[in-house]
PDB file of C-alpha atoms in Angstrom:
ATOM      1  CA  MET K  14      16.860 -12.535   7.874  1.00  0.00           C
ATOM      2  CA  LYS K  15      13.878 -10.100   6.590  1.00  0.00           C
ATOM      3  CA  LEU K  16      14.251  -6.998   4.145  1.00  0.00           C
ATOM      4  CA  GLY K  17      13.092  -4.733   7.247  1.00  0.00           C
ATOM      5  CA  ASP K  18      15.577  -5.919   9.676  1.00  0.00           C
ATOM      6  CA  MET K  19      18.729  -4.708   7.775  1.00  0.00           C
ATOM      7  CA  VAL K  20      20.412  -1.764   8.848  1.00  0.00           C
ATOM      8  CA  MET K  21      21.463   0.996   6.039  1.00  0.00           C
ATOM      9  CA  VAL K  22      24.567   2.433   7.476  1.00  0.00           C
ATOM     10  CA  VAL K  23      26.582   5.532   6.050  1.00  0.00           C
ATOM     11  CA  GLU K  24      29.676   6.123   7.598  1.00  0.00           C
ATOM     12  CA  ASN K  25      31.300   9.677   6.902  1.00  0.00           C
ATOM     13  CA  HIS K  26      34.881  10.302   7.407  1.00  0.00           C
ATOM     14  CA  LYS K  27      36.437  13.886   6.526  1.00  0.00           C
ATOM     15  CA  GLY K  28      33.436  14.106   4.033  1.00  0.00           C
ATOM     16  CA  THR K  29      34.045  10.569   2.079  1.00  0.00           C
ATOM     17  CA  GLU K  30      30.942   8.435   2.858  1.00  0.00           C
ATOM     18  CA  THR K  31      30.943   4.580   2.912  1.00  0.00           C
ATOM     19  CA  ASN K  32      27.557   2.549   2.470  1.00  0.00           C
ATOM     20  CA  PHE K  33      27.188  -0.810   3.843  1.00  0.00           C
ATOM     21  CA  LEU K  34      24.402  -3.051   5.238  1.00  0.00           C
ATOM     22  CA  LEU K  35      24.194  -4.911   8.661  1.00  0.00           C
ATOM     23  CA  ASN K  36      22.331  -6.648  10.901  1.00  0.00           C
ATOM     24  CA  LEU K  37      21.374  -5.390  14.016  1.00  0.00           C
ATOM     25  CA  THR K  38      24.080  -7.053  16.349  1.00  0.00           C
ATOM     26  CA  ASP K  39      26.835  -6.154  14.021  1.00  0.00           C
ATOM     27  CA  TYR K  40      25.821  -2.512  13.864  1.00  0.00           C
ATOM     28  CA  MET K  41      25.609  -2.453  17.605  1.00  0.00           C
ATOM     29  CA  GLU K  42      29.339  -3.823  17.700  1.00  0.00           C
ATOM     30  CA  ALA K  43      30.227  -1.312  15.174  1.00  0.00           C
ATOM     31  CA  ALA K  44      28.959   1.687  16.969  1.00  0.00           C
ATOM     32  CA  LEU K  45      30.192   0.434  20.354  1.00  0.00           C
ATOM     33  CA  LYS K  46      33.912   0.041  18.744  1.00  0.00           C
ATOM     34  CA  LEU K  47      33.694   3.708  17.682  1.00  0.00           C
ATOM     35  CA  TRP K  48      31.465   5.045  20.848  1.00  0.00           C
ATOM     36  CA  GLY K  49      34.323   3.954  23.077  1.00  0.00           C
ATOM     37  CA  GLU K  50      34.044   4.850  26.831  1.00  0.00           C
ATOM     38  CA  HIS K  51      30.493   5.986  26.087  1.00  0.00           C
ATOM     39  CA  ALA K  52      29.197   2.591  25.685  1.00  0.00           C
ATOM     40  CA  GLU K  53      26.628   3.246  28.608  1.00  0.00           C
ATOM     41  CA  ASP K  54      24.627   5.613  25.978  1.00  0.00           C
ATOM     42  CA  MET K  55      24.299   2.332  23.732  1.00  0.00           C
ATOM     43  CA  ALA K  56      20.434   1.680  24.700  1.00  0.00           C
ATOM     44  CA  GLY K  57      19.266   5.291  23.471  1.00  0.00           C
ATOM     45  CA  VAL K  58      21.250   4.500  20.209  1.00  0.00           C
ATOM     46  CA  VAL K  59      19.283   1.563  19.778  1.00  0.00           C
ATOM     47  CA  SER K  60      16.259   3.298  20.795  1.00  0.00           C
ATOM     48  CA  THR K  61      16.744   6.047  18.197  1.00  0.00           C
ATOM     49  CA  LEU K  62      17.488   3.512  15.700  1.00  0.00           C
ATOM     50  CA  TYR K  63      14.079   1.762  16.031  1.00  0.00           C
ATOM     51  CA  GLU K  64      12.445   5.064  15.780  1.00  0.00           C
ATOM     52  CA  THR K  65      13.505   4.882  11.815  1.00  0.00           C
ATOM     53  CA  LYS K  66      11.789   1.468  11.781  1.00  0.00           C
ATOM     54  CA  ALA K  67       8.414   3.102  13.225  1.00  0.00           C
ATOM     55  CA  GLY K  68       8.448   5.969  10.744  1.00  0.00           C
ATOM     56  CA  LYS K  69       9.161   8.626  13.501  1.00  0.00           C
ATOM     57  CA  LYS K  70      12.285   9.778  11.893  1.00  0.00           C
ATOM     58  CA  ASP K  71      14.298   9.175   8.695  1.00  0.00           C
ATOM     59  CA  TRP K  72      17.785   8.494   9.866  1.00  0.00           C
ATOM     60  CA  SER K  73      19.729   8.116  13.278  1.00  0.00           C
ATOM     61  CA  ASP K  74      22.808   9.989  13.699  1.00  0.00           C
ATOM     62  CA  LEU K  75      25.662   9.518  15.908  1.00  0.00           C
ATOM     63  CA  TYR K  76      28.827  11.960  15.745  1.00  0.00           C
ATOM     64  CA  PHE K  77      32.179  10.445  17.076  1.00  0.00           C
ATOM     65  CA  ALA K  78      34.350  13.461  16.016  1.00  0.00           C
ATOM     66  CA  ALA K  79      33.996  16.618  14.130  1.00  0.00           C
ATOM     67  CA  ASN K  80      35.271  14.570  11.080  1.00  0.00           C
ATOM     68  CA  LYS K  81      33.352  11.212  11.866  1.00  0.00           C
ATOM     69  CA  SER K  82      29.874  10.089  12.015  1.00  0.00           C
ATOM     70  CA  ILE K  83      27.620   7.319  11.388  1.00  0.00           C
ATOM     71  CA  HIS K  84      24.026   7.723   9.772  1.00  0.00           C
ATOM     72  CA  ALA K  85      21.946   4.485  10.147  1.00  0.00           C
ATOM     73  CA  SER K  86      18.280   3.668   9.403  1.00  0.00           C
ATOM     74  CA  PHE K  87      16.303   0.372   9.130  1.00  0.00           C
ATOM     75  CA  CYS K  88      15.494  -0.654   5.671  1.00  0.00           C
ATOM     76  CA  THR K  89      11.819   0.292   4.998  1.00  0.00           C
ATOM     77  CA  GLY K  90      11.177  -1.134   1.763  1.00  0.00           C
ATOM     78  CA  GLU K  91      12.886  -2.376  -1.701  1.00  0.00           C
ATOM     79  CA  ALA K  92      12.414   0.995  -3.290  1.00  0.00           C
ATOM     80  CA  GLN K  93      14.643   2.601  -0.332  1.00  0.00           C
ATOM     81  CA  LEU K  94      17.137  -0.134  -0.567  1.00  0.00           C
ATOM     82  CA  ARG K  95      17.532   0.316  -4.214  1.00  0.00           C
ATOM     83  CA  GLY K  96      17.917   4.391  -3.893  1.00  0.00           C
ATOM     84  CA  PHE K  97      20.445   3.487  -0.961  1.00  0.00           C
ATOM     85  CA  LEU K  98      22.513   1.181  -3.092  1.00  0.00           C
ATOM     86  CA  ALA K  99      22.494   3.766  -5.992  1.00  0.00           C
ATOM     87  CA  GLY K 100      23.810   6.649  -3.221  1.00  0.00           C
ATOM     88  CA  ASN K 101      20.756   8.540  -3.438  1.00  0.00           C
ATOM     89  CA  PHE K 102      21.006   9.274   0.245  1.00  0.00           C
ATOM     90  CA  ASN K 103      24.787  10.650   0.039  1.00  0.00           C
ATOM     91  CA  ASP K 104      26.032  14.010  -0.167  1.00  0.00           C
ATOM     92  CA  GLY K 105      29.344  14.187  -2.337  1.00  0.00           C
ATOM     93  CA  GLU K 106      31.999  11.184  -2.994  1.00  0.00           C
ATOM     94  CA  TRP K 107      30.687   7.943  -1.439  1.00  0.00           C
ATOM     95  CA  SER K 108      31.388   4.028  -2.144  1.00  0.00           C
ATOM     96  CA  PHE K 109      29.761   0.790  -1.251  1.00  0.00           C
ATOM     97  CA  ASP K 110      31.843  -1.447   0.687  1.00  0.00           C
ATOM     98  CA  GLU K 111      30.602  -4.993   0.430  1.00  0.00           C
ATOM     99  CA  GLY K 112      33.537  -6.367   2.648  1.00  0.00           C
ATOM    100  CA  ARG K 113      31.886  -4.546   5.935  1.00  0.00           C
ATOM    101  CA  CYS K 114      28.508  -5.808   5.117  1.00  0.00           C
ATOM    102  CA  SER K 115      26.746  -8.698   7.080  1.00  0.00           C
ATOM    103  CA  GLY K 116      26.657 -12.093   5.276  1.00  0.00           C
ATOM    104  CA  GLU K 117      22.691 -11.892   6.143  1.00  0.00           C
ATOM    105  CA  CYS K 118      22.553  -8.805   4.327  1.00  0.00           C
ATOM    106  CA  LEU K 119      24.264  -9.709   1.259  1.00  0.00           C
ATOM    107  CA  GLU K 120      21.781 -12.813   1.080  1.00  0.00           C
ATOM    108  CA  VAL K 121      18.716 -10.433   1.281  1.00  0.00           C
ATOM    109  CA  LEU K 122      20.137  -8.599  -1.796  1.00  0.00           C
ATOM    110  CA  ARG K 123      20.643 -11.929  -3.491  1.00  0.00           C
ATOM    111  CA  ILE K 124      16.824 -12.826  -2.844  1.00  0.00           C
ATOM    112  CA  TYR K 125      15.903  -9.521  -3.816  1.00  0.00           C
ATOM    113  CA  ASN K 126      17.647  -9.924  -7.086  1.00  0.00           C
ATOM    114  CA  LEU K 127      20.008  -6.912  -6.468  1.00  0.00           C
ATOM    115  CA  LYS K 128      23.498  -6.255  -6.743  1.00  0.00           C
ATOM    116  CA  THR K 129      25.306  -3.877  -4.511  1.00  0.00           C
ATOM    117  CA  ASP K 130      24.862  -1.361  -7.277  1.00  0.00           C
ATOM    118  CA  GLY K 131      21.177  -1.849  -7.145  1.00  0.00           C
ATOM    119  CA  HIS K 132      20.864  -3.430 -10.494  1.00  0.00           C
ATOM    120  CA  SER K 133      19.455  -6.753 -11.039  1.00  0.00           C
ATOM    121  CA  LEU K 134      21.886  -9.823 -10.132  1.00  0.00           C
ATOM    122  CA  PHE K 135      19.620 -12.603 -12.131  1.00  0.00           C
ATOM    123  CA  PRO K 136      18.460 -12.149 -15.741  1.00  0.00           C
ATOM    124  CA  TYR K 137      15.819 -14.807 -14.767  1.00  0.00           C
ATOM    125  CA  LEU K 138      13.353 -15.293 -11.706  1.00  0.00           C
ATOM    126  CA  HIS K 139      10.776 -17.938 -11.346  1.00  0.00           C
ATOM    127  CA  HIS K 140       7.221 -16.439 -10.599  1.00  0.00           C
ATOM    128  CA  GLU K 141       4.523 -18.832  -8.967  1.00  0.00           C
ATOM    129  CA  ARG K 142       0.860 -17.593  -8.616  1.00  0.00           C
ATOM    130  CA  VAL K 143      -0.648 -17.574  -5.256  1.00  0.00           C
ATOM    131  CA  GLU K 144      -4.383 -17.660  -4.599  1.00  0.00           C
ATOM    132  CA  HIS K 145      -5.424 -14.887  -2.617  1.00  0.00           C
ATOM    133  CA  THR K 146      -8.551 -13.080  -1.447  1.00  0.00           C
ATOM    134  CA  PHE K 147      -7.396  -9.112  -1.191  1.00  0.00           C
ATOM    135  CA  HIS K 148      -9.077  -7.132   1.708  1.00  0.00           C
ATOM    136  CA  ALA K 149      -9.013  -3.381   2.686  1.00  0.00           C
ATOM    137  CA  GLY K 150      -6.165  -2.759   5.048  1.00  0.00           C
ATOM    138  CA  GLU K 151      -3.454  -5.239   3.823  1.00  0.00           C
ATOM    139  CA  ALA K 152      -0.146  -3.882   2.799  1.00  0.00           C
ATOM    140  CA  LEU K 153       1.050  -5.239  -0.417  1.00  0.00           C
ATOM    141  CA  HIS K 154       4.427  -5.472  -1.838  1.00  0.00           C
ATOM    142  CA  ASN K 155       4.846  -4.776  -5.608  1.00  0.00           C
ATOM    143  CA  MET K 156       7.295  -6.577  -7.780  1.00  0.00           C
ATOM    144  CA  ASN K 157       8.395  -3.325  -8.986  1.00  0.00           C
ATOM    145  CA  GLY K 158      10.034  -2.549  -5.788  1.00  0.00           C
ATOM    146  CA  ASN K 159       6.958  -0.486  -4.237  1.00  0.00           C
ATOM    147  CA  ASP K 160       4.370  -0.877  -1.341  1.00  0.00           C
ATOM    148  CA  TYR K 161       0.781  -0.131  -1.307  1.00  0.00           C
ATOM    149  CA  ARG K 162      -2.059  -0.373   1.411  1.00  0.00           C
ATOM    150  CA  VAL K 163      -5.234  -1.600  -0.127  1.00  0.00           C
ATOM    151  CA  LEU K 164      -8.286   1.035   0.576  1.00  0.00           C
ATOM    152  CA  ALA K 165     -11.053  -1.103  -1.016  1.00  0.00           C
ATOM    153  CA  ALA K 166     -11.314  -4.585  -2.868  1.00  0.00           C
ATOM    154  CA  LEU K 167     -13.262  -3.086  -5.863  1.00  0.00           C
ATOM    155  CA  SER K 168     -13.327  -6.751  -7.281  1.00  0.00           C
ATOM    156  CA  PRO K 169     -11.349  -9.752  -6.997  1.00  0.00           C
ATOM    157  CA  ASP K 170      -8.525  -8.398  -9.427  1.00  0.00           C
ATOM    158  CA  ASP K 171      -9.083  -4.340  -9.161  1.00  0.00           C
ATOM    159  CA  LEU K 172      -8.023  -2.757  -6.294  1.00  0.00           C
ATOM    160  CA  LEU K 173      -8.022   0.722  -4.820  1.00  0.00           C
ATOM    161  CA  VAL K 174      -4.583   1.276  -3.420  1.00  0.00           C
ATOM    162  CA  MET K 175      -2.236   3.976  -1.798  1.00  0.00           C
ATOM    163  CA  SER K 176       1.645   3.955  -2.428  1.00  0.00           C
ATOM    164  CA  LEU K 177       3.124   3.909   1.039  1.00  0.00           C
ATOM    165  CA  THR K 178       5.922   5.831  -0.497  1.00  0.00           C
ATOM    166  CA  ASP K 179       4.083   9.246  -1.878  1.00  0.00           C
ATOM    167  CA  SER K 180       0.624   8.691  -1.100  1.00  0.00           C
ATOM    168  CA  GLN K 181      -0.499   8.182  -4.784  1.00  0.00           C
ATOM    169  CA  ILE K 182      -3.904   6.652  -5.067  1.00  0.00           C
ATOM    170  CA  ILE K 183      -4.086   3.933  -7.920  1.00  0.00           C
ATOM    171  CA  VAL K 184      -6.650   1.542  -9.209  1.00  0.00           C
ATOM    172  CA  GLY K 185      -4.600  -1.703  -9.989  1.00  0.00           C
ATOM    173  CA  ARG K 186      -6.211  -3.709 -12.684  1.00  0.00           C
ATOM    174  CA  GLY K 187      -5.711  -7.242 -12.699  1.00  0.00           C
ATOM    175  CA  VAL K 188      -4.133  -7.752  -9.466  1.00  0.00           C
ATOM    176  CA  LYS K 189      -2.348 -11.120  -8.840  1.00  0.00           C
ATOM    177  CA  LEU K 190      -0.250 -12.369  -5.833  1.00  0.00           C
ATOM    178  CA  TYR K 191       2.814 -14.189  -6.724  1.00  0.00           C
ATOM    179  CA  GLU K 192       5.840 -15.783  -4.983  1.00  0.00           C
ATOM    180  CA  ARG K 193       9.055 -15.302  -6.647  1.00  0.00           C
ATOM    181  CA  TYR K 194      12.423 -16.804  -5.983  1.00  0.00           C
ATOM    182  CA  PRO K 195      15.741 -17.310  -8.146  1.00  0.00           C
ATOM    183  CA  LYS K 196      15.067 -19.536 -11.245  1.00  0.00           C
ATOM    184  CA  GLY K 197      16.408 -23.401 -10.737  1.00  0.00           C
ATOM    185  CA  GLU K 198      16.682 -22.864  -6.960  1.00  0.00           C
ATOM    186  CA  ARG K 199      14.319 -24.756  -4.282  1.00  0.00           C
ATOM    187  CA  PRO K 200      12.338 -22.212  -2.462  1.00  0.00           C
ATOM    188  CA  ASP K 201      12.137 -21.816   1.094  1.00  0.00           C
ATOM    189  CA  ASP K 202      11.187 -19.273   3.774  1.00  0.00           C
ATOM    190  CA  GLU K 203      14.586 -16.960   3.200  1.00  0.00           C
ATOM    191  CA  SER K 204      14.311 -17.299  -0.538  1.00  0.00           C
ATOM    192  CA  VAL K 205      10.827 -16.538  -1.488  1.00  0.00           C
ATOM    193  CA  VAL K 206       9.746 -12.823  -2.205  1.00  0.00           C
ATOM    194  CA  THR K 207       5.798 -12.597  -1.753  1.00  0.00           C
ATOM    195  CA  GLY K 208       4.072  -9.827  -4.046  1.00  0.00           C
ATOM    196  CA  ILE K 209       1.823  -8.293  -6.455  1.00  0.00           C
ATOM    197  CA  GLU K 210       1.994  -7.656  -9.949  1.00  0.00           C
ATOM    198  CA  TRP K 211      -1.155  -5.960 -12.143  1.00  0.00           C
ATOM    199  CA  ASP K 212      -1.874  -5.513 -15.700  1.00  0.00           C
ATOM    200  CA  HIS K 213      -2.024  -1.802 -15.585  1.00  0.00           C
ATOM    201  CA  GLY K 214      -2.880   1.174 -13.055  1.00  0.00           C
ATOM    202  CA  VAL K 215      -5.146   4.058 -13.184  1.00  0.00           C
ATOM    203  CA  TYR K 216      -3.427   6.973 -11.232  1.00  0.00           C
ATOM    204  CA  LEU K 217      -5.805   9.237  -9.060  1.00  0.00           C
ATOM    205  CA  GLY K 218      -3.543  11.576  -7.562  1.00  0.00           C
ATOM    206  CA  GLN K 219      -2.693  12.134  -4.141  1.00  0.00           C
ATOM    207  CA  ASP K 220      -6.037  14.143  -2.749  1.00  0.00           C
ATOM    208  CA  ILE K 221      -8.754  11.703  -1.637  1.00  0.00           C
ATOM    209  CA  THR K 222     -11.273  14.094  -1.165  1.00  0.00           C
ATOM    210  CA  ARG K 223     -11.345  14.670  -4.892  1.00  0.00           C
ATOM    211  CA  ILE K 224     -11.988  11.052  -5.821  1.00  0.00           C
ATOM    212  CA  ASP K 225     -15.748   9.875  -6.568  1.00  0.00           C
ATOM    213  CA  PHE K 226     -15.741   6.381  -5.101  1.00  0.00           C
ATOM    214  CA  ASP K 227     -19.357   5.806  -6.444  1.00  0.00           C
ATOM    215  CA  ILE K 228     -17.870   6.340 -10.285  1.00  0.00           C
ATOM    216  CA  LEU K 229     -15.109   4.116  -9.028  1.00  0.00           C
ATOM    217  CA  LYS K 230     -17.230   1.275  -7.772  1.00  0.00           C
ATOM    218  CA  GLN K 231     -19.355   1.519 -11.107  1.00  0.00           C
ATOM    219  CA  GLU K 232     -16.333   1.485 -13.159  1.00  0.00           C
ATOM    220  CA  TYR K 233     -14.192  -1.214 -11.732  1.00  0.00           C
ATOM    221  CA  GLY K 234     -16.186  -2.882  -9.316  1.00  0.00           C
ATOM    222  CA  GLU K 235     -18.694  -5.794  -9.254  1.00  0.00           C
ATOM    223  CA  PRO K 236     -22.679  -5.463  -9.105  1.00  0.00           C
ATOM    224  CA  ASP K 237     -23.889  -5.009  -5.465  1.00  0.00           C
ATOM    225  CA  ARG K 238     -24.969  -8.661  -4.459  1.00  0.00           C
ATOM    226  CA  VAL K 239     -28.593  -8.190  -2.769  1.00  0.00           C
ATOM    227  CA  GLU K 240     -29.256 -11.341  -0.994  1.00  0.00           C
ATOM    228  CA  ASN K 241     -31.409 -10.371   2.093  1.00  0.00           C
ATOM    229  CA  VAL K 242     -33.308  -7.139   3.123  1.00  0.00           C
ATOM    230  CA  SER K 243     -30.382  -5.696   4.981  1.00  0.00           C
ATOM    231  CA  ASP K 244     -28.157  -5.776   1.740  1.00  0.00           C
ATOM    232  CA  MET K 245     -31.127  -3.881  -0.027  1.00  0.00           C
ATOM    233  CA  ARG K 246     -31.443  -1.389   2.384  1.00  0.00           C
ATOM    234  CA  ASP K 247     -27.624  -0.822   2.181  1.00  0.00           C
ATOM    235  CA  MET K 248     -27.878  -0.448  -1.559  1.00  0.00           C
ATOM    236  CA  VAL K 249     -31.052   2.024  -1.220  1.00  0.00           C
ATOM    237  CA  ARG K 250     -28.919   4.317   1.073  1.00  0.00           C
ATOM    238  CA  ARG K 251     -25.865   4.364  -1.221  1.00  0.00           C
ATOM    239  CA  ASN K 252     -28.199   5.210  -4.064  1.00  0.00           C
ATOM    240  CA  PHE K 253     -29.990   7.839  -2.155  1.00  0.00           C
ATOM    241  CA  TRP K 254     -26.594   9.531  -1.199  1.00  0.00           C
ATOM    242  CA  MET K 255     -25.336   9.365  -4.474  1.00  0.00           C
ATOM    243  CA  GLN K 256     -28.260  11.766  -5.725  1.00  0.00           C
ATOM    244  CA  LYS K 257     -28.249  13.619  -2.921  1.00  0.00           C
ATOM    245  CA  ASN K 258     -24.580  14.361  -3.237  1.00  0.00           C
ATOM    246  CA  VAL K 259     -25.590  15.865  -6.855  1.00  0.00           C
ATOM    247  CA  GLU K 260     -27.972  17.778  -5.110  1.00  0.00           C
ATOM    248  CA  GLN K 261     -25.868  19.358  -2.815  1.00  0.00           C
ATOM    249  CA  LYS K 262     -23.038  19.776  -5.008  1.00  0.00           C
ATOM    250  CA  GLU K 263     -21.904  23.703  -5.222  1.00  0.00           C
ATOM    251  CA  GLY K 264     -20.658  24.747  -8.448  1.00  0.00           C
ATOM    252  CA  LEU K 265     -23.425  22.576 -10.624  1.00  0.00           C
ATOM    253  CA  PRO K 266     -26.201  24.289 -12.713  1.00  0.00           C
ATOM    254  CA  ASP K 267     -29.308  24.715 -10.607  1.00  0.00           C
ATOM    255  CA  ARG K 268     -31.380  22.917 -13.175  1.00  0.00           C
ATOM    256  CA  VAL K 269     -28.994  19.766 -12.352  1.00  0.00           C
ATOM    257  CA  ARG K 270     -29.289  20.380  -8.684  1.00  0.00           C
ATOM    258  CA  ASN K 271     -33.314  20.501  -9.179  1.00  0.00           C
ATOM    259  CA  ALA K 272     -33.283  17.635 -11.063  1.00  0.00           C
ATOM    260  CA  ALA K 273     -31.405  15.639  -8.793  1.00  0.00           C
ATOM    261  CA  ARG K 274     -33.840  16.725  -5.883  1.00  0.00           C
ATOM    262  CA  ASP K 275     -36.973  15.913  -7.969  1.00  0.00           C
ATOM    263  CA  CYS K 276     -35.316  12.633  -8.833  1.00  0.00           C
ATOM    264  CA  LEU K 277     -35.056  11.836  -4.650  1.00  0.00           C
ATOM    265  CA  GLU K 278     -38.928  12.935  -4.162  1.00  0.00           C
ATOM    266  CA  ASN K 279     -39.762  10.751  -6.986  1.00  0.00           C
ATOM    267  CA  THR K 280     -37.745   7.735  -5.961  1.00  0.00           C
ATOM    268  CA  PHE K 281     -37.861   8.073  -2.326  1.00  0.00           C
ATOM    269  CA  GLY K 282     -40.686  10.056  -1.377  1.00  0.00           C
ATOM    270  CA  THR K 283     -38.293  12.632   0.172  1.00  0.00           C
ATOM    271  CA  SER K 284     -35.210  14.604  -0.509  1.00  0.00           C
ATOM    272  CA  GLU K 285     -34.188  15.268   3.401  1.00  0.00           C
ATOM    273  CA  PRO K 286     -31.898  12.767   4.850  1.00  0.00           C
ATOM    274  CA  GLU K 287     -33.580  12.368   8.386  1.00  0.00           C
ATOM    275  CA  VAL K 288     -36.985  11.631   6.645  1.00  0.00           C
ATOM    276  CA  PHE K 289     -35.263   9.174   4.631  1.00  0.00           C
ATOM    277  CA  ASP K 290     -33.561   7.348   7.357  1.00  0.00           C
ATOM    278  CA  ARG K 291     -36.596   7.121   9.410  1.00  0.00           C
ATOM    279  CA  MET K 292     -38.500   5.678   6.418  1.00  0.00           C
ATOM    280  CA  LEU K 293     -35.658   3.367   5.628  1.00  0.00           C
ATOM    281  CA  ASP K 294     -35.542   2.033   9.172  1.00  0.00           C
ATOM    282  CA  ASN K 295     -39.572   1.553   9.114  1.00  0.00           C
ATOM    283  CA  GLY K 296     -39.050  -0.869   5.893  1.00  0.00           C
ATOM    284  CA  MET K 297     -40.767   1.576   3.540  1.00  0.00           C
ATOM    285  CA  TYR K 298     -38.381   0.423   0.863  1.00  0.00           C
ATOM    286  CA  ASP K 299     -38.135  -3.148   1.589  1.00  0.00           C
ATOM    287  CA  GLY K 300     -40.540  -3.531  -1.367  1.00  0.00           C
ATOM    288  CA  MET K 301     -37.510  -2.893  -3.724  1.00  0.00           C
ATOM    289  CA  CYS K 302     -36.196  -6.198  -2.661  1.00  0.00           C
ATOM    290  CA  HIS K 303     -39.482  -8.480  -2.836  1.00  0.00           C
ATOM    291  CA  ALA K 304     -39.462  -6.519  -6.346  1.00  0.00           C
ATOM    292  CA  ARG K 305     -35.861  -7.599  -7.258  1.00  0.00           C
ATOM    293  CA  GLU K 306     -36.514 -10.826  -6.045  1.00  0.00           C
ATOM    294  CA  GLU K 307     -39.675 -11.424  -8.319  1.00  0.00           C
ATOM    295  CA  GLN K 308     -37.475 -10.063 -11.179  1.00  0.00           C
ATOM    296  CA  LYS K 309     -34.660 -12.294 -10.744  1.00  0.00           C
ATOM    297  CA  GLN K 310     -37.317 -15.604 -10.466  1.00  0.00           C
ATOM    298  CA  ILE K 311     -38.879 -14.318 -13.763  1.00  0.00           C
ATOM    299  CA  SER K 312     -35.452 -13.843 -15.621  1.00  0.00           C
ATOM    300  CA  GLY K 313     -34.400 -17.234 -14.196  1.00  0.00           C
ATOM    301  CA  LYS K 314     -37.542 -19.103 -15.664  1.00  0.00           C
ATOM    302  CA  SER K 315     -37.218 -17.417 -19.055  1.00  0.00           C
ATOM    303  CA  ARG K 316     -33.695 -19.295 -19.404  1.00  0.00           C
TER     304      ARG K 316
END
């Protein structure tokens, strides 16, 4: 059973809340017992529950009487599960009933090294490094319990990621992928948790429009690989727009913007994007590639 297949359940009876974890089958059986003669509405109940899995709503609410209700949600991640076990989603008096949990769910807690109070179960876990090439778009689970979306792989071990919990944008330095399982146990598909760890993170805030990606690439990325004319044109285009953005940036002193425009004129023969694009497509800057290759050959011979 996977973490995302567990259903977190809060049963409210006369203001006292009881938390437990169920698989989907057990949840449906529990709801049917309480639903009674309205069992024909079960399809709608399940449909509403699946909206929590799709992120369309936080909780599915079922009311059986004025003083009894069930609130349920598919687990979306380890951080949310820890919060559920700690009672962060409860109002007032609450308890966790391990006896009402599905056995599969308790096994998931064990695999994620969690006791029913949210604290760590095992003092030691085995971590095994996994070779992996990170790429933009993939979702990564961090062993600290948070999940991230890769925005860009700045280098093999430095990633620009966004937290799926609060949209915080972070440069993860020294990112490595691991498989984790209880120490002394034989790993299998059910017992292994795959996730990342990093040396440290550089936190950039939540507003992506305020981030200078050119600076990030210079600071944390690898040098551009220029192996052919197409690569060279891409690099020339990036360099043009790096300087053009300075020229157009409001709030900068006129002398700085004028200096950027002069640099464009001297380097590219124009500061107008339309003219630059035509010259680029016509191969006017391709000589930069040949000059670069000649320099590489000279440097190679000097070694």
